[in-house]
């Protein structure tokens, strides 16, 4: 993981960076493995309140490494070349996902909010990894593409499940069928980008620290509910909402939220 993804935890916020800058953080087998390892590490990290995900160098993530396409040309299994040990894509290795899908889906399943800071390009798999985050901040000139069609493929890092909750169905279809490139301003209008800013990392950390200052119990409960809301019927969602709220009311961190506001002081929450 160390030569592909770095993690630095400070004040409850994890700075997670793709660090293959010389290749625009393209997805080679080591990068896939690094993301999976990072997800596992974050899932068990004590004191974690929020995550900022970004890429070093000129880009967030340029998508699949060109070496993998060369392997396809030579008859290799593209997914096997992406992630070691993957030959049967239908085999579920991480709950409802396979190993490649987990590289994007992991950000959705982490218990705390994840904010992606996007600059340069987020193409193909890189775009899907960004979509796995709870929010996305991007520069106006950042470029995005559902690029798989260019290589005779379909989005397969959970992209079809993530895109459908962010943009209209016809927009998702147009971008998937054509693979056209669009910028940050259009991405914001379509629903893929939360906000266009000059410095996505700075804005992401500002938001992450604001989240980290809130009750971790309430934030984690909110993420569970919002994840459920896009995948359940109303009755299930309403019951879950009631159950989460019932557990929060009167709990130590909920009482601390009330008292810190009434006493006009910084809250001191338990992890």
Coordinates of N, CA, C and O in Angstrom, one line a residue, residues 7 67-68 82:
X7 N -1.8 7.4 4.1 CA -2.9 7.7 5.0 C -2.2 8.5 6.2 O -1.2 8.0 6.8
X67 N -0.9 -0.4 -19.2 CA -0.4 -1.8 -19.3 C -1.5 -2.9 -19.2 O -1.3 -3.9 -19.8
X68 N -2.6 -2.6 -18.6 CA -3.7 -3.5 -18.5 C -4.3 -3.7 -19.9 O -4.8 -4.7 -20.3
X82 N -6.0 -6.5 -13.5 CA -6.2 -5.3 -12.6 C -5.9 -5.7 -11.2 O -5.1 -5.1 -10.5

